[in-house]
CSV table of C-alpha atoms in Angstrom, one decimal:
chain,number,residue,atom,x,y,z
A,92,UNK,CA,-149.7,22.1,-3.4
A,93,UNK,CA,-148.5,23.1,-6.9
A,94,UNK,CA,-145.5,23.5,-5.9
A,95,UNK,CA,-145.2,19.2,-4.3
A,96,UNK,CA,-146.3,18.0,-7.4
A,97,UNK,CA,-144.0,20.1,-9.3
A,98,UNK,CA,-141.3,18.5,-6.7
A,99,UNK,CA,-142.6,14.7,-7.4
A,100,UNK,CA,-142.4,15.6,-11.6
A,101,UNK,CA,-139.1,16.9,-11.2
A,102,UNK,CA,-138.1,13.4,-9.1
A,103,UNK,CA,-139.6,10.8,-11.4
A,104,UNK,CA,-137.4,12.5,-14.1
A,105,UNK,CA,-133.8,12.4,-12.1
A,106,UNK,CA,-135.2,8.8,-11.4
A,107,UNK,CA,-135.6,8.1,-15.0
A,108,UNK,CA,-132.3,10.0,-16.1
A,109,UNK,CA,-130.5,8.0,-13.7
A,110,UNK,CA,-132.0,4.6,-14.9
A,111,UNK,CA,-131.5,5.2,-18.3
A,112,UNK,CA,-128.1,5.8,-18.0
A,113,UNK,CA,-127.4,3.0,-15.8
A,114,UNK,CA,-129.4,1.2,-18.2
A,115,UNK,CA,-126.9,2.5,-20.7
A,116,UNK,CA,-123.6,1.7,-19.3
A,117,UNK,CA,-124.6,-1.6,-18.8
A,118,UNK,CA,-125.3,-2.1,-22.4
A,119,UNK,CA,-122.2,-0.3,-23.1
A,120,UNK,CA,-120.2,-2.7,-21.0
A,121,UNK,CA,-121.9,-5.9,-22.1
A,122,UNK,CA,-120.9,-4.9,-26.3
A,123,UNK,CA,-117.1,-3.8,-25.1
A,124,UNK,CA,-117.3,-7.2,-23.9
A,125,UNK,CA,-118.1,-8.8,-26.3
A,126,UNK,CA,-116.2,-7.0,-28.9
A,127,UNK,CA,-113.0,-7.6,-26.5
A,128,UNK,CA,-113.7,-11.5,-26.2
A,129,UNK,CA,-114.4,-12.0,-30.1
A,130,UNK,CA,-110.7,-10.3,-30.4
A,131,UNK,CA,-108.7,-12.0,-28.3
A,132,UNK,CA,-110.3,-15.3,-28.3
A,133,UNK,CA,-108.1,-18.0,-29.8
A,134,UNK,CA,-108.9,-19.4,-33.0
A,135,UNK,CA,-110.7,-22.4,-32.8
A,136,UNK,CA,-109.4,-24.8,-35.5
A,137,UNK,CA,-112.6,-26.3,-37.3
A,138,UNK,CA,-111.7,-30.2,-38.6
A,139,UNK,CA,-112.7,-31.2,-41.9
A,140,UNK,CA,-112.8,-34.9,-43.2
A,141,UNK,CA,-109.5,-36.1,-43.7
A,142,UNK,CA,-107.8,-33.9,-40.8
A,143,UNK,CA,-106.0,-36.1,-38.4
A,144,UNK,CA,-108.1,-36.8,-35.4
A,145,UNK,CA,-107.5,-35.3,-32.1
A,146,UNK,CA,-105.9,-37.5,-29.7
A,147,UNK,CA,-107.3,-37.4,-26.3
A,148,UNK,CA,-107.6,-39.6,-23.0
A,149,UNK,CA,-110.8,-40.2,-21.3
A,150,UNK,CA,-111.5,-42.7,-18.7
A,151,UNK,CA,-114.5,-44.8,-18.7
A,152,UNK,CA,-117.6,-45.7,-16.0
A,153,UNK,CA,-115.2,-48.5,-14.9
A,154,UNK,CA,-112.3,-46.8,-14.7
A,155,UNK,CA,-110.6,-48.0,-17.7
A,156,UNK,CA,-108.1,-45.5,-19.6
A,157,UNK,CA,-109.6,-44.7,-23.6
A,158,UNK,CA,-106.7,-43.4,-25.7
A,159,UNK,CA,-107.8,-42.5,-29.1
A,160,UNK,CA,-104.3,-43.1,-30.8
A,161,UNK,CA,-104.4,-46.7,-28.7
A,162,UNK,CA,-107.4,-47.5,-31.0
A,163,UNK,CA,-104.8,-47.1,-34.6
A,164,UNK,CA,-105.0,-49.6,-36.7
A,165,UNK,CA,-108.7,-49.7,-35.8
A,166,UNK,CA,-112.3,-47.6,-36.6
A,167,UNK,CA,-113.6,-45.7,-34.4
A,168,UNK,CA,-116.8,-44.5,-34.0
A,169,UNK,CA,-116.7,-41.3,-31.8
A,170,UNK,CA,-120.4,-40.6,-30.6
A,171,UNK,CA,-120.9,-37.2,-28.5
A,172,UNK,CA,-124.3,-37.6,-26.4
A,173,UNK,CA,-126.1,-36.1,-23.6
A,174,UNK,CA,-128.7,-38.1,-21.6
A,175,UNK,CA,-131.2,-35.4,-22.1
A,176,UNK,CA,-130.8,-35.7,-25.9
A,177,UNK,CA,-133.7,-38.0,-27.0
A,178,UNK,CA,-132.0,-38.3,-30.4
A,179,UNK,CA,-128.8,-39.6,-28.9
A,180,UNK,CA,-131.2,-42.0,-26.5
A,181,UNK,CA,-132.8,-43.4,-29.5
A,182,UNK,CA,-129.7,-43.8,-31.7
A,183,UNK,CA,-128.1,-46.0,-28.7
A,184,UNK,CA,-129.4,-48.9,-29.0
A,185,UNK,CA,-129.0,-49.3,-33.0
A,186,UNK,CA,-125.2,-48.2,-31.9
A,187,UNK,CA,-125.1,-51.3,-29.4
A,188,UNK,CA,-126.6,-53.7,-31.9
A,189,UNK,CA,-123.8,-52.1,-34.4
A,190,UNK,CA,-121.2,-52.2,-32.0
A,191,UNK,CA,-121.4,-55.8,-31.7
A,192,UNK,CA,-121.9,-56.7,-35.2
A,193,UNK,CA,-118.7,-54.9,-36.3
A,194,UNK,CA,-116.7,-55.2,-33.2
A,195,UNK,CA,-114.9,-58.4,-34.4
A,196,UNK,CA,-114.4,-56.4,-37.2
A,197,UNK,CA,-112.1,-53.8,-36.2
A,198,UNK,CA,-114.8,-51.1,-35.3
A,199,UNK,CA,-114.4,-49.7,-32.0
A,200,UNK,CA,-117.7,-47.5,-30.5
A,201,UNK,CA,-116.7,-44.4,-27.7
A,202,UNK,CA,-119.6,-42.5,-26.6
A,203,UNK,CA,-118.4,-39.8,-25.5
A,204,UNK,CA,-120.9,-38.0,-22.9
A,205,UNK,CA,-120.7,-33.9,-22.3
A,206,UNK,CA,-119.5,-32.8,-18.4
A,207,UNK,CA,-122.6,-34.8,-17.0
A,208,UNK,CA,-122.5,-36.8,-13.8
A,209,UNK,CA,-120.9,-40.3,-13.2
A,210,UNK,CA,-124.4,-41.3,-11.9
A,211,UNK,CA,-126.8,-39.3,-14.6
A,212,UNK,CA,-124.0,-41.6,-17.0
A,213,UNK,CA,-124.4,-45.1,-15.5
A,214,UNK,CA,-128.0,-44.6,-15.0
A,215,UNK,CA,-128.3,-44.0,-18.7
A,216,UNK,CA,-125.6,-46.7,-19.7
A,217,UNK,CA,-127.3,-49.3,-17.6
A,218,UNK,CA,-131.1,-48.6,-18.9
A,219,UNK,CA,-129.7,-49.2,-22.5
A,220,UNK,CA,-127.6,-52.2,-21.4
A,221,UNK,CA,-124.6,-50.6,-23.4
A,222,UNK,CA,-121.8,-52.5,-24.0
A,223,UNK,CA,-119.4,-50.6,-26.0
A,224,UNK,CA,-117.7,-48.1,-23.8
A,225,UNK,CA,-118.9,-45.0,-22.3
A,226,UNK,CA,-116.4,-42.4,-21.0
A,227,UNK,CA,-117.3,-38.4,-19.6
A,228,UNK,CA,-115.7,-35.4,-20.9
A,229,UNK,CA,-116.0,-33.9,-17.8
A,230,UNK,CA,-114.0,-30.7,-18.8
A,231,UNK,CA,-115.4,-30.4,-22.0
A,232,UNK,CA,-111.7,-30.5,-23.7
A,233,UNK,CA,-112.8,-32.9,-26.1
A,234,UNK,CA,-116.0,-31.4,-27.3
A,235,UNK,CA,-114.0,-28.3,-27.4
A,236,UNK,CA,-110.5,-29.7,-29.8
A,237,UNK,CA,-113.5,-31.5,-32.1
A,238,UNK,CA,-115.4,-28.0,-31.7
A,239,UNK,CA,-118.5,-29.9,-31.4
A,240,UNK,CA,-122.1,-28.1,-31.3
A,241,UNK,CA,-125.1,-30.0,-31.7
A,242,UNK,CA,-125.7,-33.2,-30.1
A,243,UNK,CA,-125.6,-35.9,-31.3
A,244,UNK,CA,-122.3,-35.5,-33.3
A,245,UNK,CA,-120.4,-38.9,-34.5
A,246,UNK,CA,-116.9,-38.5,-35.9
A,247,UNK,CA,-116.1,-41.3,-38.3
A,248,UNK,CA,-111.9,-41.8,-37.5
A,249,UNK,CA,-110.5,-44.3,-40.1
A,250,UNK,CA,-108.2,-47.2,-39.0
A,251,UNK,CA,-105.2,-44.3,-39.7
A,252,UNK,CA,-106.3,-42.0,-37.8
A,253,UNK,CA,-107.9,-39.2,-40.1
A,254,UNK,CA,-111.7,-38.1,-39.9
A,255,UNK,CA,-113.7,-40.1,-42.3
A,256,UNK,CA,-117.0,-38.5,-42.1
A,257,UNK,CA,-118.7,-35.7,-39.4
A,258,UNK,CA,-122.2,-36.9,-38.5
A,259,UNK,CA,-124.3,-34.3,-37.3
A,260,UNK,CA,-128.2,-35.0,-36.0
A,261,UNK,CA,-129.8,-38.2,-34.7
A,262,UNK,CA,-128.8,-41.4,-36.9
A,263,UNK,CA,-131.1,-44.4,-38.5
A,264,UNK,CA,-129.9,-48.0,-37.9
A,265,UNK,CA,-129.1,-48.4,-41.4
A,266,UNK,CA,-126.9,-45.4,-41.4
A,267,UNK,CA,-125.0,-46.3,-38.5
A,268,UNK,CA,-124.3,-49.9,-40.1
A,269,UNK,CA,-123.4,-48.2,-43.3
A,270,UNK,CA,-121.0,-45.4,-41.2
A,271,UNK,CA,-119.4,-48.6,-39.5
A,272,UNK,CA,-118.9,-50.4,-42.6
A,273,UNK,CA,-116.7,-47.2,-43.9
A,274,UNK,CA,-114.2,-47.1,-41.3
A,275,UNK,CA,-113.9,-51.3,-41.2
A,276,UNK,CA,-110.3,-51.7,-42.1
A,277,UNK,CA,-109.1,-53.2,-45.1
């Protein structure tokens, strides 16, 4: 009987040896990794005010073609929303009110939506009644070349092109007026 128990002991322990090391390797594994993808991973250029703006084409819920160099000459108020963000649902309507106070103006709205679905996008658009337009970053290129993080982010572009202003976090009515008036050209 001694001798069983002294069996069992003697198993938990290889059972435990062999977990821990598996245990280990897989931590091992997970920092080479990660020590591997920080090294090689390209360098992500971060824009500052006064960079030029990343051009980029994006095509909108009805099919329409969104150029940002098209819009020269113009400003353009780049909004990057999710439809789960309630920040960016309660900044769109003061965006739509803005949009068509300043659109005669020269001040162009893009709300640019991260990778979700044409119907999660049109559901959204249509609740809201938006009428500026609304295009998908389905690949995530543009989030990515603006290296945007939280949402909502608005990037002010002036009429020449360059970044005005980075916007980061949900946006008052007032503020939005105020950000439109900046980029109204001359």
């Amino acid at each position: 009987m001694g001798e069983q128990v002294k069996q069992k002991k003697k198993n938990k322990k290889q059972k435990r040896a062999v977990m821990r090391t598996v245990i280990l390797a897989v931590l091992v594994a997970a920092i080479g990794y990660t020590i591997y993808n920080s090294a090689t991973a390209k360098d992500v250029t971060l824009l500052e005010v006064g960079d030029k703006a990343p051009d980029f084409a994006l095509v909108d819920l009805e099919g329409n073609d969104h150029k940002l160099s098209d819009y020269e000459g113009q400003g353009v108020f780049l909004n990057f929303w999710g439809t789960w963000c309630k920040p960016c649902a309660k900044e769109m309507p003061a965006m739509d009110r803005q949009y068509e106070a300043f659109s005669n103006d020269g001040v162009q709205v893009l709300a640019v939506n991260i990778a979700q679905s044409d119907f999660e996008v049109q559901s959204f658009a249509d609740q809201y009644g938006l009428s500026f337009p609304v295009v998908i970053d389905k690949t995530k290129s543009v989030m990515t070349a603006y290296n945007i993080r939280p949402l909502p982010t608005t990037v002010l572009v002036n009429p020449e092109g360059n970044i005005e202003r980075i916007i980061t976090g949900e946006m008052t009515e007032q503020d939005i007026a105020g950000f439109m008036e900046e980029i109204k050209p001359e």
